[in-house]
Amino acid sequence: MSQRAEDVMERALLQVRELLESTVAMHRGRSLQEQVISVLENDYEVVLDAAQRLIESATESIDIVHARLLGSDENPLRTERGLIYSAAEGVAVRLLASPALLDEEFVREQLGRERPVAVRVAKVPPLQALIVDGRAALVVAESAVGRRASVIRVPEVLHTLHTLFESVWSNAVPAGERIVFGDRDRAALARQILGALQDGATDDVAARELAVSVRTYRRYVAEIMALLGANSRFQAGVRAAELGLLPR
């Protein structure tokens, strides 16, 4: 994804945060029945309980952003992804994950499901969000007072969240492409080749480093480009970066 697209996401996330802060202040004095935004107790089990209720209430769609590292007090064994399967039959589920947080086992699990969760990968600003039917959202993000989790039913905030999700989703890479390299040895070789492309090494130098012929090296490059759906080496590098495949 281009730097410009990442800047757009950063601005959208800032808009979400600003809307959250202003809306919380605006509705702080309302009764529970009137509230359109509820700040949850700073307990991750409470957050997950709220997520489960929203997921179970979905009738059409569930969109999830998983791009925030969990804190030390948050249970990594129970996440929104683990609650997805409690959604009603027929509900379309999409999961957008950052490369570092993609659960490849979960992706493989979808391959054998009749109604798989659509999973894509993209560089996303730190955010954890669950959007249900476009009518409610659960957002966990950092604020001026630390981590804040809120259930939101404010049209303006929901619209911004939906716009953010759709813009990133349309440019994201299907997660299945990240694990298409097969076994560990083949994946390691692919990363070495991607690293050579990233460093701008000539085919002769890269082939010598890998102890293969130039012809074999070029065949490997062509195979990787095909796996990534790239038409050029540059495009292969961009897609590899999006998938978190490039060596550090």
PDB file of N, CA and C in Angstrom, residues 146-243:
ATOM      1  N   GLY A 146      -5.450   7.138  28.036  1.00  0.00           N
ATOM      2  CA  GLY A 146      -5.065   5.734  27.963  1.00  0.00           C
ATOM      3  C   GLY A 146      -6.019   4.941  27.092  1.00  0.00           C
ATOM      4  N   ARG A 147      -6.021   3.633  27.278  1.00  0.00           N
ATOM      5  CA  ARG A 147      -6.880   2.775  26.469  1.00  0.00           C
ATOM      6  C   ARG A 147      -8.346   3.039  26.771  1.00  0.00           C
ATOM      7  N   ARG A 148      -9.128   3.185  25.713  1.00  0.00           N
ATOM      8  CA  ARG A 148     -10.560   3.428  25.902  1.00  0.00           C
ATOM      9  C   ARG A 148     -11.350   2.498  24.988  1.00  0.00           C
ATOM     10  N   ALA A 149     -12.328   1.823  25.561  1.00  0.00           N
ATOM     11  CA  ALA A 149     -13.209   0.951  24.790  1.00  0.00           C
ATOM     12  C   ALA A 149     -14.612   1.528  24.848  1.00  0.00           C
ATOM     13  N   SER A 150     -15.242   1.627  23.692  1.00  0.00           N
ATOM     14  CA  SER A 150     -16.567   2.243  23.625  1.00  0.00           C
ATOM     15  C   SER A 150     -17.466   1.484  22.659  1.00  0.00           C
ATOM     16  N   VAL A 151     -18.743   1.373  23.037  1.00  0.00           N
ATOM     17  CA  VAL A 151     -19.764   0.875  22.126  1.00  0.00           C
ATOM     18  C   VAL A 151     -20.442   2.104  21.545  1.00  0.00           C
ATOM     19  N   ILE A 152     -20.486   2.195  20.223  1.00  0.00           N
ATOM     20  CA  ILE A 152     -20.889   3.428  19.547  1.00  0.00           C
ATOM     21  C   ILE A 152     -22.104   3.189  18.661  1.00  0.00           C
ATOM     22  N   ARG A 153     -23.038   4.114  18.757  1.00  0.00           N
ATOM     23  CA  ARG A 153     -24.204   4.096  17.858  1.00  0.00           C
ATOM     24  C   ARG A 153     -24.434   5.489  17.279  1.00  0.00           C
ATOM     25  N   VAL A 154     -23.346   6.231  17.134  1.00  0.00           N
ATOM     26  CA  VAL A 154     -23.413   7.586  16.594  1.00  0.00           C
ATOM     27  C   VAL A 154     -23.230   7.516  15.083  1.00  0.00           C
ATOM     28  N   PRO A 155     -24.213   7.956  14.293  1.00  0.00           N
ATOM     29  CA  PRO A 155     -24.126   7.843  12.829  1.00  0.00           C
ATOM     30  C   PRO A 155     -22.842   8.427  12.243  1.00  0.00           C
ATOM     31  N   GLU A 156     -22.416   9.600  12.736  1.00  0.00           N
ATOM     32  CA  GLU A 156     -21.220  10.227  12.170  1.00  0.00           C
ATOM     33  C   GLU A 156     -19.977   9.377  12.391  1.00  0.00           C
ATOM     34  N   VAL A 157     -19.835   8.825  13.586  1.00  0.00           N
ATOM     35  CA  VAL A 157     -18.673   7.993  13.889  1.00  0.00           C
ATOM     36  C   VAL A 157     -18.738   6.684  13.102  1.00  0.00           C
ATOM     37  N   LEU A 158     -19.931   6.081  13.033  1.00  0.00           N
ATOM     38  CA  LEU A 158     -20.096   4.841  12.292  1.00  0.00           C
ATOM     39  C   LEU A 158     -19.771   5.041  10.812  1.00  0.00           C
ATOM     40  N   HIS A 159     -20.181   6.179  10.267  1.00  0.00           N
ATOM     41  CA  HIS A 159     -19.889   6.472   8.866  1.00  0.00           C
ATOM     42  C   HIS A 159     -18.382   6.579   8.640  1.00  0.00           C
ATOM     43  N   THR A 160     -17.671   7.258   9.554  1.00  0.00           N
ATOM     44  CA  THR A 160     -16.222   7.401   9.425  1.00  0.00           C
ATOM     45  C   THR A 160     -15.528   6.052   9.539  1.00  0.00           C
ATOM     46  N   LEU A 161     -15.975   5.234  10.488  1.00  0.00           N
ATOM     47  CA  LEU A 161     -15.412   3.902  10.644  1.00  0.00           C
ATOM     48  C   LEU A 161     -15.639   3.049   9.392  1.00  0.00           C
ATOM     49  N   HIS A 162     -16.854   3.123   8.860  1.00  0.00           N
ATOM     50  CA  HIS A 162     -17.181   2.343   7.664  1.00  0.00           C
ATOM     51  C   HIS A 162     -16.329   2.790   6.479  1.00  0.00           C
ATOM     52  N   THR A 163     -16.171   4.102   6.331  1.00  0.00           N
ATOM     53  CA  THR A 163     -15.352   4.640   5.239  1.00  0.00           C
ATOM     54  C   THR A 163     -13.908   4.197   5.384  1.00  0.00           C
ATOM     55  N   LEU A 164     -13.388   4.245   6.617  1.00  0.00           N
ATOM     56  CA  LEU A 164     -12.021   3.803   6.877  1.00  0.00           C
ATOM     57  C   LEU A 164     -11.854   2.333   6.506  1.00  0.00           C
ATOM     58  N   PHE A 165     -12.793   1.513   6.965  1.00  0.00           N
ATOM     59  CA  PHE A 165     -12.703   0.077   6.700  1.00  0.00           C
ATOM     60  C   PHE A 165     -12.752  -0.209   5.201  1.00  0.00           C
ATOM     61  N   GLU A 166     -13.705   0.377   4.503  1.00  0.00           N
ATOM     62  CA  GLU A 166     -13.864   0.091   3.078  1.00  0.00           C
ATOM     63  C   GLU A 166     -12.654   0.546   2.269  1.00  0.00           C
ATOM     64  N   SER A 167     -12.081   1.704   2.618  1.00  0.00           N
ATOM     65  CA  SER A 167     -10.935   2.205   1.858  1.00  0.00           C
ATOM     66  C   SER A 167      -9.724   1.304   2.038  1.00  0.00           C
ATOM     67  N   VAL A 168      -9.530   0.783   3.256  1.00  0.00           N
ATOM     68  CA  VAL A 168      -8.399  -0.107   3.497  1.00  0.00           C
ATOM     69  C   VAL A 168      -8.677  -1.478   2.880  1.00  0.00           C
ATOM     70  N   TRP A 169      -9.887  -1.967   3.048  1.00  0.00           N
ATOM     71  CA  TRP A 169     -10.246  -3.298   2.543  1.00  0.00           C
ATOM     72  C   TRP A 169     -10.053  -3.400   1.031  1.00  0.00           C
ATOM     73  N   SER A 170     -10.440  -2.367   0.315  1.00  0.00           N
ATOM     74  CA  SER A 170     -10.366  -2.404  -1.142  1.00  0.00           C
ATOM     75  C   SER A 170      -8.929  -2.503  -1.645  1.00  0.00           C
ATOM     76  N   ASN A 171      -7.955  -2.053  -0.832  1.00  0.00           N
ATOM     77  CA  ASN A 171      -6.553  -2.109  -1.240  1.00  0.00           C
ATOM     78  C   ASN A 171      -5.769  -3.205  -0.532  1.00  0.00           C
ATOM     79  N   ALA A 172      -6.436  -3.936   0.357  1.00  0.00           N
ATOM     80  CA  ALA A 172      -5.742  -4.955   1.141  1.00  0.00           C
ATOM     81  C   ALA A 172      -5.529  -6.233   0.322  1.00  0.00           C
ATOM     82  N   VAL A 173      -4.614  -7.066   0.804  1.00  0.00           N
ATOM     83  CA  VAL A 173      -4.256  -8.307   0.122  1.00  0.00           C
ATOM     84  C   VAL A 173      -4.970  -9.488   0.778  1.00  0.00           C
ATOM     85  N   PRO A 174      -5.606 -10.354   0.000  1.00  0.00           N
ATOM     86  CA  PRO A 174      -6.229 -11.547   0.586  1.00  0.00           C
ATOM     87  C   PRO A 174      -5.208 -12.341   1.396  1.00  0.00           C
ATOM     88  N   ALA A 175      -5.583 -12.711   2.605  1.00  0.00           N
ATOM     89  CA  ALA A 175      -4.629 -13.336   3.522  1.00  0.00           C
ATOM     90  C   ALA A 175      -4.111 -14.666   3.011  1.00  0.00           C
ATOM     91  N   GLY A 176      -4.887 -15.364   2.177  1.00  0.00           N
ATOM     92  CA  GLY A 176      -4.444 -16.647   1.653  1.00  0.00           C
ATOM     93  C   GLY A 176      -3.152 -16.541   0.872  1.00  0.00           C
ATOM     94  N   GLU A 177      -2.888 -15.359   0.293  1.00  0.00           N
ATOM     95  CA  GLU A 177      -1.667 -15.182  -0.485  1.00  0.00           C
ATOM     96  C   GLU A 177      -0.437 -15.172   0.409  1.00  0.00           C
ATOM     97  N   ARG A 178      -0.625 -14.825   1.677  1.00  0.00           N
ATOM     98  CA  ARG A 178       0.515 -14.775   2.594  1.00  0.00           C
ATOM     99  C   ARG A 178       1.045 -16.176   2.893  1.00  0.00           C
ATOM    100  N   ILE A 179       0.169 -17.175   2.900  1.00  0.00           N
ATOM    101  CA  ILE A 179       0.593 -18.514   3.289  1.00  0.00           C
ATOM    102  C   ILE A 179       0.748 -19.437   2.090  1.00  0.00           C
ATOM    103  N   VAL A 180       0.695 -18.853   0.891  1.00  0.00           N
ATOM    104  CA  VAL A 180       0.716 -19.668  -0.318  1.00  0.00           C
ATOM    105  C   VAL A 180       2.093 -20.249  -0.618  1.00  0.00           C
ATOM    106  N   PHE A 181       3.128 -19.787   0.082  1.00  0.00           N
ATOM    107  CA  PHE A 181       4.483 -20.247  -0.199  1.00  0.00           C
ATOM    108  C   PHE A 181       4.740 -21.666   0.296  1.00  0.00           C
ATOM    109  N   GLY A 182       3.807 -22.240   1.026  1.00  0.00           N
ATOM    110  CA  GLY A 182       3.933 -23.653   1.388  1.00  0.00           C
ATOM    111  C   GLY A 182       4.805 -23.891   2.598  1.00  0.00           C
ATOM    112  N   ASP A 183       5.698 -24.885   2.496  1.00  0.00           N
ATOM    113  CA  ASP A 183       6.467 -25.294   3.665  1.00  0.00           C
ATOM    114  C   ASP A 183       7.491 -24.249   4.079  1.00  0.00           C
ATOM    115  N   ARG A 184       8.091 -24.487   5.250  1.00  0.00           N
ATOM    116  CA  ARG A 184       8.984 -23.496   5.853  1.00  0.00           C
ATOM    117  C   ARG A 184      10.222 -23.236   4.998  1.00  0.00           C
ATOM    118  N   ASP A 185      10.812 -24.303   4.418  1.00  0.00           N
ATOM    119  CA  ASP A 185      12.018 -24.130   3.620  1.00  0.00           C
ATOM    120  C   ASP A 185      11.738 -23.277   2.382  1.00  0.00           C
ATOM    121  N   ARG A 186      10.603 -23.544   1.751  1.00  0.00           N
ATOM    122  CA  ARG A 186      10.250 -22.774   0.557  1.00  0.00           C
ATOM    123  C   ARG A 186       9.975 -21.319   0.919  1.00  0.00           C
ATOM    124  N   ALA A 187       9.314 -21.110   2.058  1.00  0.00           N
ATOM    125  CA  ALA A 187       9.025 -19.745   2.499  1.00  0.00           C
ATOM    126  C   ALA A 187      10.312 -19.002   2.811  1.00  0.00           C
ATOM    127  N   ALA A 188      11.286 -19.696   3.417  1.00  0.00           N
ATOM    128  CA  ALA A 188      12.574 -19.068   3.736  1.00  0.00           C
ATOM    129  C   ALA A 188      13.307 -18.657   2.464  1.00  0.00           C
ATOM    130  N   LEU A 189      13.260 -19.533   1.436  1.00  0.00           N
ATOM    131  CA  LEU A 189      13.894 -19.216   0.163  1.00  0.00           C
ATOM    132  C   LEU A 189      13.216 -18.011  -0.481  1.00  0.00           C
ATOM    133  N   ALA A 190      11.878 -17.981  -0.419  1.00  0.00           N
ATOM    134  CA  ALA A 190      11.146 -16.853  -1.000  1.00  0.00           C
ATOM    135  C   ALA A 190      11.541 -15.555  -0.321  1.00  0.00           C
ATOM    136  N   ARG A 191      11.701 -15.582   1.002  1.00  0.00           N
ATOM    137  CA  ARG A 191      12.086 -14.364   1.727  1.00  0.00           C
ATOM    138  C   ARG A 191      13.501 -13.924   1.346  1.00  0.00           C
ATOM    139  N   GLN A 192      14.395 -14.882   1.128  1.00  0.00           N
ATOM    140  CA  GLN A 192      15.746 -14.535   0.704  1.00  0.00           C
ATOM    141  C   GLN A 192      15.722 -13.848  -0.656  1.00  0.00           C
ATOM    142  N   ILE A 193      14.913 -14.381  -1.553  1.00  0.00           N
ATOM    143  CA  ILE A 193      14.817 -13.789  -2.891  1.00  0.00           C
ATOM    144  C   ILE A 193      14.183 -12.405  -2.814  1.00  0.00           C
ATOM    145  N   LEU A 194      13.138 -12.284  -2.009  1.00  0.00           N
ATOM    146  CA  LEU A 194      12.505 -10.974  -1.837  1.00  0.00           C
ATOM    147  C   LEU A 194      13.482  -9.978  -1.233  1.00  0.00           C
ATOM    148  N   GLY A 195      14.320 -10.458  -0.320  1.00  0.00           N
ATOM    149  CA  GLY A 195      15.333  -9.592   0.277  1.00  0.00           C
ATOM    150  C   GLY A 195      16.341  -9.130  -0.756  1.00  0.00           C
ATOM    151  N   ALA A 196      16.718 -10.030  -1.674  1.00  0.00           N
ATOM    152  CA  ALA A 196      17.650  -9.659  -2.738  1.00  0.00           C
ATOM    153  C   ALA A 196      17.032  -8.620  -3.657  1.00  0.00           C
ATOM    154  N   LEU A 197      15.745  -8.806  -3.969  1.00  0.00           N
ATOM    155  CA  LEU A 197      15.045  -7.823  -4.806  1.00  0.00           C
ATOM    156  C   LEU A 197      14.960  -6.486  -4.092  1.00  0.00           C
ATOM    157  N   GLN A 198      14.693  -6.539  -2.789  1.00  0.00           N
ATOM    158  CA  GLN A 198      14.585  -5.317  -1.996  1.00  0.00           C
ATOM    159  C   GLN A 198      15.915  -4.561  -1.975  1.00  0.00           C
ATOM    160  N   ASP A 199      17.018  -5.307  -1.898  1.00  0.00           N
ATOM    161  CA  ASP A 199      18.346  -4.686  -1.835  1.00  0.00           C
ATOM    162  C   ASP A 199      18.851  -4.246  -3.202  1.00  0.00           C
ATOM    163  N   GLY A 200      18.132  -4.608  -4.255  1.00  0.00           N
ATOM    164  CA  GLY A 200      18.551  -4.222  -5.594  1.00  0.00           C
ATOM    165  C   GLY A 200      19.709  -5.042  -6.127  1.00  0.00           C
ATOM    166  N   ALA A 201      19.901  -6.248  -5.577  1.00  0.00           N
ATOM    167  CA  ALA A 201      20.999  -7.103  -6.036  1.00  0.00           C
ATOM    168  C   ALA A 201      20.751  -7.558  -7.468  1.00  0.00           C
ATOM    169  N   THR A 202      21.821  -7.655  -8.235  1.00  0.00           N
ATOM    170  CA  THR A 202      21.686  -8.154  -9.606  1.00  0.00           C
ATOM    171  C   THR A 202      21.368  -9.649  -9.556  1.00  0.00           C
ATOM    172  N   ASP A 203      20.861 -10.161 -10.666  1.00  0.00           N
ATOM    173  CA  ASP A 203      20.530 -11.584 -10.710  1.00  0.00           C
ATOM    174  C   ASP A 203      21.777 -12.439 -10.494  1.00  0.00           C
ATOM    175  N   ASP A 204      22.897 -11.988 -11.053  1.00  0.00           N
ATOM    176  CA  ASP A 204      24.138 -12.757 -10.902  1.00  0.00           C
ATOM    177  C   ASP A 204      24.559 -12.847  -9.438  1.00  0.00           C
ATOM    178  N   VAL A 205      24.530 -11.709  -8.748  1.00  0.00           N
ATOM    179  CA  VAL A 205      24.941 -11.672  -7.340  1.00  0.00           C
ATOM    180  C   VAL A 205      23.978 -12.474  -6.480  1.00  0.00           C
ATOM    181  N   ALA A 206      22.664 -12.276  -6.690  1.00  0.00           N
ATOM    182  CA  ALA A 206      21.660 -12.976  -5.884  1.00  0.00           C
ATOM    183  C   ALA A 206      21.751 -14.487  -6.101  1.00  0.00           C
ATOM    184  N   ALA A 207      21.933 -14.911  -7.347  1.00  0.00           N
ATOM    185  CA  ALA A 207      22.033 -16.335  -7.637  1.00  0.00           C
ATOM    186  C   ALA A 207      23.249 -16.941  -6.960  1.00  0.00           C
ATOM    187  N   ARG A 208      24.360 -16.190  -6.972  1.00  0.00           N
ATOM    188  CA  ARG A 208      25.579 -16.681  -6.317  1.00  0.00           C
ATOM    189  C   ARG A 208      25.380 -16.820  -4.818  1.00  0.00           C
ATOM    190  N   GLU A 209      24.689 -15.867  -4.216  1.00  0.00           N
ATOM    191  CA  GLU A 209      24.421 -15.923  -2.771  1.00  0.00           C
ATOM    192  C   GLU A 209      23.560 -17.126  -2.413  1.00  0.00           C
ATOM    193  N   LEU A 210      22.644 -17.487  -3.312  1.00  0.00           N
ATOM    194  CA  LEU A 210      21.739 -18.607  -3.058  1.00  0.00           C
ATOM    195  C   LEU A 210      22.297 -19.935  -3.572  1.00  0.00           C
ATOM    196  N   ALA A 211      23.468 -19.863  -4.195  1.00  0.00           N
ATOM    197  CA  ALA A 211      24.124 -21.050  -4.726  1.00  0.00           C
ATOM    198  C   ALA A 211      23.261 -21.765  -5.765  1.00  0.00           C
ATOM    199  N   VAL A 212      22.647 -20.974  -6.641  1.00  0.00           N
ATOM    200  CA  VAL A 212      21.871 -21.537  -7.747  1.00  0.00           C
ATOM    201  C   VAL A 212      22.302 -20.846  -9.031  1.00  0.00           C
ATOM    202  N   SER A 213      21.899 -21.386 -10.149  1.00  0.00           N
ATOM    203  CA  SER A 213      22.225 -20.746 -11.420  1.00  0.00           C
ATOM    204  C   SER A 213      21.353 -19.510 -11.616  1.00  0.00           C
ATOM    205  N   VAL A 214      21.809 -18.618 -12.469  1.00  0.00           N
ATOM    206  CA  VAL A 214      21.036 -17.405 -12.758  1.00  0.00           C
ATOM    207  C   VAL A 214      19.682 -17.788 -13.355  1.00  0.00           C
ATOM    208  N   ARG A 215      19.687 -18.795 -14.190  1.00  0.00           N
ATOM    209  CA  ARG A 215      18.437 -19.242 -14.811  1.00  0.00           C
ATOM    210  C   ARG A 215      17.451 -19.742 -13.751  1.00  0.00           C
ATOM    211  N   THR A 216      17.956 -20.519 -12.806  1.00  0.00           N
ATOM    212  CA  THR A 216      17.088 -21.016 -11.726  1.00  0.00           C
ATOM    213  C   THR A 216      16.585 -19.873 -10.866  1.00  0.00           C
ATOM    214  N   TYR A 217      17.479 -18.926 -10.566  1.00  0.00           N
ATOM    215  CA  TYR A 217      17.082 -17.772  -9.752  1.00  0.00           C
ATOM    216  C   TYR A 217      15.959 -17.003 -10.429  1.00  0.00           C
ATOM    217  N   ARG A 218      16.095 -16.775 -11.727  1.00  0.00           N
ATOM    218  CA  ARG A 218      15.069 -16.029 -12.457  1.00  0.00           C
ATOM    219  C   ARG A 218      13.748 -16.800 -12.491  1.00  0.00           C
ATOM    220  N   ARG A 219      13.837 -18.130 -12.536  1.00  0.00           N
ATOM    221  CA  ARG A 219      12.615 -18.936 -12.491  1.00  0.00           C
ATOM    222  C   ARG A 219      11.935 -18.774 -11.133  1.00  0.00           C
ATOM    223  N   TYR A 220      12.738 -18.764 -10.052  1.00  0.00           N
ATOM    224  CA  TYR A 220      12.182 -18.554  -8.714  1.00  0.00           C
ATOM    225  C   TYR A 220      11.486 -17.199  -8.620  1.00  0.00           C
ATOM    226  N   VAL A 221      12.139 -16.176  -9.172  1.00  0.00           N
ATOM    227  CA  VAL A 221      11.558 -14.830  -9.140  1.00  0.00           C
ATOM    228  C   VAL A 221      10.224 -14.813  -9.875  1.00  0.00           C
ATOM    229  N   ALA A 222      10.184 -15.466 -11.027  1.00  0.00           N
ATOM    230  CA  ALA A 222       8.943 -15.517 -11.814  1.00  0.00           C
ATOM    231  C   ALA A 222       7.839 -16.232 -11.049  1.00  0.00           C
ATOM    232  N   GLU A 223       8.197 -17.319 -10.334  1.00  0.00           N
ATOM    233  CA  GLU A 223       7.203 -18.060  -9.555  1.00  0.00           C
ATOM    234  C   GLU A 223       6.647 -17.203  -8.417  1.00  0.00           C
ATOM    235  N   ILE A 224       7.536 -16.470  -7.749  1.00  0.00           N
ATOM    236  CA  ILE A 224       7.103 -15.611  -6.643  1.00  0.00           C
ATOM    237  C   ILE A 224       6.194 -14.505  -7.159  1.00  0.00           C
ATOM    238  N   MET A 225       6.558 -13.908  -8.295  1.00  0.00           N
ATOM    239  CA  MET A 225       5.710 -12.869  -8.879  1.00  0.00           C
ATOM    240  C   MET A 225       4.332 -13.422  -9.197  1.00  0.00           C
ATOM    241  N   ALA A 226       4.275 -14.655  -9.714  1.00  0.00           N
ATOM    242  CA  ALA A 226       2.991 -15.271 -10.050  1.00  0.00           C
ATOM    243  C   ALA A 226       2.171 -15.524  -8.785  1.00  0.00           C
ATOM    244  N   LEU A 227       2.829 -16.003  -7.729  1.00  0.00           N
ATOM    245  CA  LEU A 227       2.130 -16.272  -6.472  1.00  0.00           C
ATOM    246  C   LEU A 227       1.550 -15.001  -5.872  1.00  0.00           C
ATOM    247  N   LEU A 228       2.279 -13.906  -6.042  1.00  0.00           N
ATOM    248  CA  LEU A 228       1.834 -12.630  -5.489  1.00  0.00           C
ATOM    249  C   LEU A 228       0.908 -11.873  -6.437  1.00  0.00           C
ATOM    250  N   GLY A 229       0.692 -12.406  -7.626  1.00  0.00           N
ATOM    251  CA  GLY A 229      -0.159 -11.729  -8.600  1.00  0.00           C
ATOM    252  C   GLY A 229       0.444 -10.429  -9.072  1.00  0.00           C
ATOM    253  N   ALA A 230       1.793 -10.393  -9.155  1.00  0.00           N
ATOM    254  CA  ALA A 230       2.495  -9.165  -9.528  1.00  0.00           C
ATOM    255  C   ALA A 230       2.931  -9.212 -10.985  1.00  0.00           C
ATOM    256  N   ASN A 231       2.889  -8.056 -11.635  1.00  0.00           N
ATOM    257  CA  ASN A 231       3.297  -7.962 -13.032  1.00  0.00           C
ATOM    258  C   ASN A 231       4.727  -7.471 -13.187  1.00  0.00           C
ATOM    259  N   SER A 232       5.336  -7.047 -12.083  1.00  0.00           N
ATOM    260  CA  SER A 232       6.715  -6.562 -12.131  1.00  0.00           C
ATOM    261  C   SER A 232       7.399  -6.888 -10.812  1.00  0.00           C
ATOM    262  N   ARG A 233       8.720  -6.821 -10.804  1.00  0.00           N
ATOM    263  CA  ARG A 233       9.456  -7.069  -9.573  1.00  0.00           C
ATOM    264  C   ARG A 233       9.130  -6.006  -8.520  1.00  0.00           C
ATOM    265  N   PHE A 234       8.958  -4.771  -8.981  1.00  0.00           N
ATOM    266  CA  PHE A 234       8.616  -3.702  -8.042  1.00  0.00           C
ATOM    267  C   PHE A 234       7.269  -3.984  -7.384  1.00  0.00           C
ATOM    268  N   GLN A 235       6.275  -4.369  -8.194  1.00  0.00           N
ATOM    269  CA  GLN A 235       4.956  -4.676  -7.646  1.00  0.00           C
ATOM    270  C   GLN A 235       5.023  -5.866  -6.697  1.00  0.00           C
ATOM    271  N   ALA A 236       5.874  -6.846  -7.007  1.00  0.00           N
ATOM    272  CA  ALA A 236       6.046  -7.992  -6.106  1.00  0.00           C
ATOM    273  C   ALA A 236       6.586  -7.529  -4.760  1.00  0.00           C
ATOM    274  N   GLY A 237       7.526  -6.585  -4.793  1.00  0.00           N
ATOM    275  CA  GLY A 237       8.079  -6.044  -3.546  1.00  0.00           C
ATOM    276  C   GLY A 237       7.037  -5.325  -2.727  1.00  0.00           C
ATOM    277  N   VAL A 238       6.182  -4.546  -3.404  1.00  0.00           N
ATOM    278  CA  VAL A 238       5.121  -3.813  -2.707  1.00  0.00           C
ATOM    279  C   VAL A 238       4.157  -4.783  -2.048  1.00  0.00           C
ATOM    280  N   ARG A 239       3.741  -5.801  -2.767  1.00  0.00           N
ATOM    281  CA  ARG A 239       2.780  -6.771  -2.226  1.00  0.00           C
ATOM    282  C   ARG A 239       3.413  -7.584  -1.106  1.00  0.00           C
ATOM    283  N   ALA A 240       4.693  -7.914  -1.258  1.00  0.00           N
ATOM    284  CA  ALA A 240       5.388  -8.658  -0.203  1.00  0.00           C
ATOM    285  C   ALA A 240       5.468  -7.837   1.076  1.00  0.00           C
ATOM    286  N   ALA A 241       5.680  -6.529   0.925  1.00  0.00           N
ATOM    287  CA  ALA A 241       5.719  -5.650   2.097  1.00  0.00           C
ATOM    288  C   ALA A 241       4.358  -5.604   2.775  1.00  0.00           C
ATOM    289  N   GLU A 242       3.294  -5.533   1.979  1.00  0.00           N
ATOM    290  CA  GLU A 242       1.946  -5.501   2.531  1.00  0.00           C
ATOM    291  C   GLU A 242       1.635  -6.772   3.309  1.00  0.00           C
ATOM    292  N   LEU A 243       2.193  -7.888   2.848  1.00  0.00           N
ATOM    293  CA  LEU A 243       1.936  -9.175   3.496  1.00  0.00           C
ATOM    294  C   LEU A 243       2.901  -9.463   4.640  1.00  0.00           C
TER     295      LEU A 243
END
